[in-house]
XYZ file of C-alpha atoms in Angstrom:
339
model
C -0.020 13.002 -19.332
C 1.000 11.486 -15.836
C 4.486 10.130 -15.342
C 5.223 7.223 -12.809
C 8.601 6.125 -12.129
C 8.959 2.331 -11.661
C 11.714 0.583 -9.748
C 12.190 -1.993 -12.591
C 14.775 -4.116 -10.663
C 12.909 -4.293 -7.151
C 11.202 -7.246 -5.692
C 11.661 -11.101 -5.875
C 10.914 -11.121 -9.525
C 12.242 -8.012 -10.960
C 11.971 -7.215 -14.541
C 10.200 -10.309 -15.202
C 7.395 -8.558 -13.484
C 7.723 -5.145 -13.369
C 8.142 -4.682 -17.517
C 5.130 -6.794 -18.503
C 2.956 -5.077 -15.764
C 4.123 -1.817 -17.179
C 3.210 -2.800 -20.871
C -0.291 -4.083 -19.362
C -1.078 -0.853 -17.675
C -0.001 1.209 -20.836
C -2.253 -0.485 -22.829
C -5.159 0.316 -20.290
C -4.443 3.858 -19.278
C -3.630 6.116 -22.605
C -2.992 9.126 -20.425
C -0.008 7.402 -18.715
C 3.675 7.495 -19.495
C 5.961 5.117 -17.329
C 9.833 5.467 -16.832
C 11.403 2.005 -16.202
C 14.302 2.653 -13.893
C 17.300 0.084 -13.657
C 19.900 -1.696 -15.515
C 19.220 -0.894 -19.384
C 20.419 -4.280 -20.645
C 18.228 -6.252 -18.445
C 15.287 -4.022 -19.067
C 15.707 -3.930 -22.947
C 16.263 -7.885 -22.760
C 12.891 -8.082 -21.095
C 11.075 -5.661 -23.355
C 12.642 -7.641 -26.559
C 11.127 -10.905 -24.878
C 7.624 -9.199 -24.653
C 8.090 -8.016 -28.216
C 8.042 -4.396 -26.953
C 10.604 -1.375 -27.160
C 11.054 1.777 -25.537
C 8.956 4.665 -26.964
C 7.280 8.076 -26.175
C 5.308 6.546 -23.429
C 7.963 3.823 -22.075
C 11.318 5.244 -21.033
C 14.012 3.509 -19.643
C 16.456 5.520 -17.175
C 19.432 3.717 -16.452
C 20.686 3.044 -12.822
C 23.635 0.831 -12.194
C 22.903 -0.554 -8.677
C 20.168 -2.871 -7.152
C 19.116 -2.897 -3.492
C 18.817 -6.185 -2.079
C 15.825 -7.338 -0.416
C 17.618 -8.230 2.806
C 19.874 -5.250 2.676
C 19.939 -2.967 5.589
C 18.381 0.286 4.903
C 20.918 2.639 6.090
C 23.770 0.601 3.676
C 21.231 1.136 1.110
C 20.434 4.739 1.630
C 24.316 5.721 2.153
C 26.076 3.056 -0.082
C 23.678 3.108 -3.302
C 22.895 6.210 -4.575
C 22.608 5.014 -8.422
C 20.002 2.209 -7.240
C 17.009 1.719 -9.082
C 15.019 2.480 -6.132
C 16.862 5.614 -5.367
C 16.855 6.881 -8.797
C 13.229 6.141 -9.116
C 12.408 8.499 -6.044
C 14.788 10.925 -7.190
C 13.010 11.397 -10.524
C 9.735 12.501 -8.028
C 11.980 15.059 -6.149
C 13.005 16.663 -9.604
C 9.536 16.686 -10.911
C 10.355 14.457 -13.705
C 7.698 12.031 -12.450
C 4.621 12.350 -10.203
C 4.862 9.092 -8.335
C 7.221 6.352 -7.808
C 6.563 2.583 -7.198
C 8.892 -0.233 -5.996
C 8.556 -3.871 -5.005
C 11.925 -3.618 -3.154
C 13.111 -3.499 0.223
C 10.499 -1.901 2.477
C 12.771 -0.504 5.190
C 15.230 0.889 2.472
C 12.229 2.248 0.356
C 10.965 4.187 3.466
C 14.333 5.505 4.366
C 15.355 6.605 1.000
C 11.918 8.153 0.444
C 11.828 10.067 3.651
C 15.550 11.225 3.109
C 15.016 12.282 -0.530
C 11.418 13.664 -0.255
C 10.977 14.947 3.229
C 7.580 14.534 5.324
C 5.044 17.159 4.688
C 4.924 20.004 7.190
C 3.073 18.778 10.665
C 3.892 15.230 9.837
C 6.444 13.661 12.271
C 6.835 10.168 10.546
C 5.451 8.731 7.245
C 2.884 5.718 7.701
C 2.354 2.639 5.597
C -1.354 2.396 4.387
C -2.912 -0.111 2.274
C -6.470 -1.416 1.428
C -8.103 -4.640 2.872
C -11.326 -6.309 1.860
C -14.160 -6.483 4.248
C -17.626 -7.831 4.257
C -19.293 -4.527 3.229
C -16.131 -3.274 0.621
C -12.976 -2.320 2.045
C -11.164 -0.556 4.747
C -7.895 1.532 4.804
C -5.465 0.509 7.455
C -2.516 2.199 9.051
C 0.322 2.025 9.983
C 1.324 -1.257 8.797
C 4.997 -1.504 9.718
C 6.791 1.832 9.289
C 6.854 3.070 13.088
C 6.713 0.421 15.663
C 6.345 3.146 18.649
C 4.177 5.730 18.279
C 2.961 8.894 20.320
C -0.628 9.673 20.535
C 0.072 12.640 18.395
C 1.471 10.468 15.592
C -1.461 8.282 15.750
C -3.762 11.488 15.263
C -1.625 12.286 12.326
C -1.976 8.807 10.774
C -5.739 9.164 11.210
C -5.818 12.482 9.552
C -3.864 11.192 6.790
C -5.978 8.357 6.222
C -9.277 10.195 6.306
C -7.827 12.736 3.636
C -6.491 9.549 1.278
C -10.125 8.362 1.335
C -11.766 11.384 0.916
C -9.466 12.227 -2.084
C -9.469 8.892 -4.133
C -12.950 7.674 -3.308
C -14.810 10.988 -2.745
C -15.845 10.002 0.548
C -16.676 13.501 2.414
C -16.700 12.159 5.863
C -14.763 9.020 6.177
C -15.515 6.939 9.223
C -12.484 6.711 11.375
C -11.634 4.108 14.085
C -8.787 3.139 16.579
C -8.003 -0.451 16.828
C -7.982 -1.552 20.576
C -8.458 -4.677 22.672
C -12.121 -3.525 23.309
C -14.710 -1.080 22.835
C -14.981 0.442 26.327
C -13.133 3.571 27.426
C -11.243 1.723 30.176
C -9.600 -0.645 27.616
C -6.183 -0.273 25.869
C -2.790 0.902 26.955
C -2.088 4.836 27.954
C -1.054 5.592 24.273
C -4.468 4.281 22.813
C -6.576 6.015 25.556
C -4.511 9.201 24.860
C -5.091 8.880 21.059
C -8.747 8.119 21.838
C -9.096 11.544 23.645
C -7.134 13.297 20.761
C -9.448 11.867 18.307
C -12.905 12.499 20.027
C -11.513 16.336 20.150
C -10.621 16.490 16.341
C -12.840 17.326 13.790
C -12.539 13.975 12.224
C -15.659 11.637 11.965
C -14.050 9.579 14.524
C -16.136 6.514 15.596
C -14.496 5.095 18.509
C -12.671 1.779 19.120
C -12.824 -1.268 17.105
C -11.633 -4.637 17.761
C -9.587 -7.101 15.824
C -12.548 -9.041 14.199
C -14.137 -5.791 12.979
C -11.350 -5.112 10.573
C -13.021 -7.500 8.140
C -16.560 -7.593 9.319
C -17.006 -3.651 10.293
C -17.819 -0.483 8.343
C -15.078 1.730 8.913
C -13.220 3.650 6.165
C -10.054 4.196 8.201
C -8.635 2.155 11.185
C -5.574 3.617 13.019
C -3.199 1.509 14.750
C 0.810 1.820 15.447
C 3.023 0.038 12.966
C 3.912 -2.971 15.456
C 0.041 -3.949 15.909
C -0.643 -3.230 12.260
C 2.223 -5.595 10.726
C 1.353 -8.553 13.102
C -2.336 -7.971 12.148
C -1.603 -7.924 8.337
C 1.001 -10.938 8.557
C -1.581 -13.047 10.586
C -4.259 -12.185 7.830
C -2.133 -13.387 5.174
C -1.211 -16.548 6.900
C -5.026 -17.203 7.583
C -5.796 -16.990 4.015
C -3.139 -19.341 3.220
C -4.307 -22.069 5.554
C -7.785 -21.745 4.569
C -6.736 -21.977 0.926
C -4.851 -25.084 1.922
C -7.511 -26.718 3.887
C -10.027 -26.063 1.073
C -7.806 -27.850 -1.513
C -7.340 -30.829 1.030
C -11.106 -31.300 1.573
C -11.688 -31.164 -2.217
C -9.137 -33.706 -2.990
C -10.205 -36.233 -0.160
C -12.248 -38.741 -2.191
C -13.986 -38.886 -5.709
C -17.398 -37.348 -3.923
C -15.648 -34.232 -2.954
C -13.822 -34.059 -6.099
C -17.069 -34.263 -8.038
C -18.511 -31.459 -5.541
C -15.224 -29.229 -6.352
C -16.397 -29.359 -10.018
C -19.850 -28.219 -9.258
C -18.477 -25.456 -6.924
C -15.842 -24.083 -9.259
C -17.873 -21.029 -10.352
C -18.133 -20.177 -6.716
C -14.760 -20.734 -5.777
C -13.617 -18.571 -8.714
C -15.775 -15.564 -7.622
C -14.695 -15.915 -3.806
C -10.980 -16.027 -4.915
C -11.673 -12.835 -6.962
C -13.541 -11.135 -4.103
C -10.423 -11.702 -1.755
C -7.403 -11.824 -4.105
C -4.791 -9.925 -2.405
C -3.093 -9.039 -5.676
C -5.943 -6.726 -6.280
C -5.281 -5.112 -3.176
C -1.486 -4.306 -3.820
C -0.075 -1.245 -3.579
C 0.644 0.272 -0.013
C 1.018 3.956 0.286
C 4.043 5.681 2.273
C 1.662 8.377 3.256
C 2.971 11.600 4.603
C 5.702 12.163 2.320
C 6.102 15.329 0.060
C 5.235 13.241 -2.934
C 3.650 9.789 -3.741
C 5.558 6.514 -3.349
C 3.733 3.316 -3.690
C 5.166 0.041 -2.065
C 4.251 -3.097 -3.809
C 4.550 -6.362 -2.052
C 7.941 -8.046 -2.823
C 6.643 -11.314 -4.232
C 4.067 -9.178 -6.580
C 3.111 -11.128 -9.834
C 2.480 -8.971 -13.034
C -1.561 -8.443 -11.622
C -0.388 -7.319 -8.489
C 2.353 -4.978 -9.621
C -0.199 -3.471 -12.185
C -2.595 -2.874 -9.150
C 0.214 -0.938 -7.345
C 0.966 1.265 -10.492
C -2.957 1.987 -10.647
C -2.972 2.810 -6.910
C -0.150 5.559 -7.601
C -2.287 6.556 -10.585
C -5.121 7.394 -8.677
C -3.348 9.102 -6.095
C -1.345 11.424 -8.366
C -4.675 12.313 -10.075
C -6.336 13.247 -6.886
C -3.284 15.340 -5.592
C -3.212 13.228 -2.365
C -0.068 14.902 -0.808
C -1.089 18.303 -1.864
C -4.466 17.662 -0.182
C -2.983 16.366 2.855
C -0.863 19.372 3.287
C -3.587 21.777 2.847
C -5.882 20.117 5.482
C -2.861 19.742 7.779
C -2.436 23.341 7.489
C -6.374 24.300 8.114
C -6.722 21.903 11.085
C -3.293 23.391 12.656
C -5.018 26.948 12.344
C -8.058 25.269 14.107
C -5.895 23.960 16.948
C -6.815 20.104 15.653
C -3.056 19.170 15.325
C 0.355 20.757 16.633
């Protein structure tokens, strides 16, 4: 039985999303136990509303405080030691749970996770990695905002962690790793990117060189590495583009009676397209590099999206991702691949 601690109060919707997502996941995963961390009264009221109750596989762990979505990370870390976020992470530290999932404040979650769990030996900073759809299947991209400024050595660490994650969860023996840049030629990019390029070429990773922004969604890489500034801008730009395309499609289909009729004919295709690129099915970003598993859900996640974040945590626990990263880093350090 695998136990995952959920920050039941985090995110824009709190228990209205986390509790039903927990109930749905438990129905689908018989070897899973969930601990709902948060204000007991609120959780029990939502369970009652859903005609459910605490039981052997669904446990409530009371926490009196909640971290606000806009709360400064330092304030959350120092001033709210009994927050649902902090307590969920503490349960991982204590070995009561094997992973924690939260849709709460990203900065506070990263700061608290790093303070409580610490980083793995050989890792300077944790990174945020998530899966994005591509025309071939999907790709893992990191860092997505945890580290705005990175050294070449830290970007090498991100590449190693991303490669091990893909190898562990997807069974890919030699994940293809690329470095995001403004061109594919060796002369392109700033000094950090160029130095990282040299480190990656000298490593034992299956490094395939530079990729440009358009290849994130059209290429066939398994892992793409960049610093958190570039990664976060890329991610938010992609989200905005998706919303714009959806808006334009709705406008065009509503333009006149003929376009409305064509929309009816196209409904099966539109549903299939929506399912294929639905960001909810890719929800659940890993705070990779920690001595434990922590998954960040999108703050505005609905029930389906939060369920996928829980499933991501479950997959990483089943595949011992932090332990594998630790072992691989030790082996690579022995060979001189990392310092």
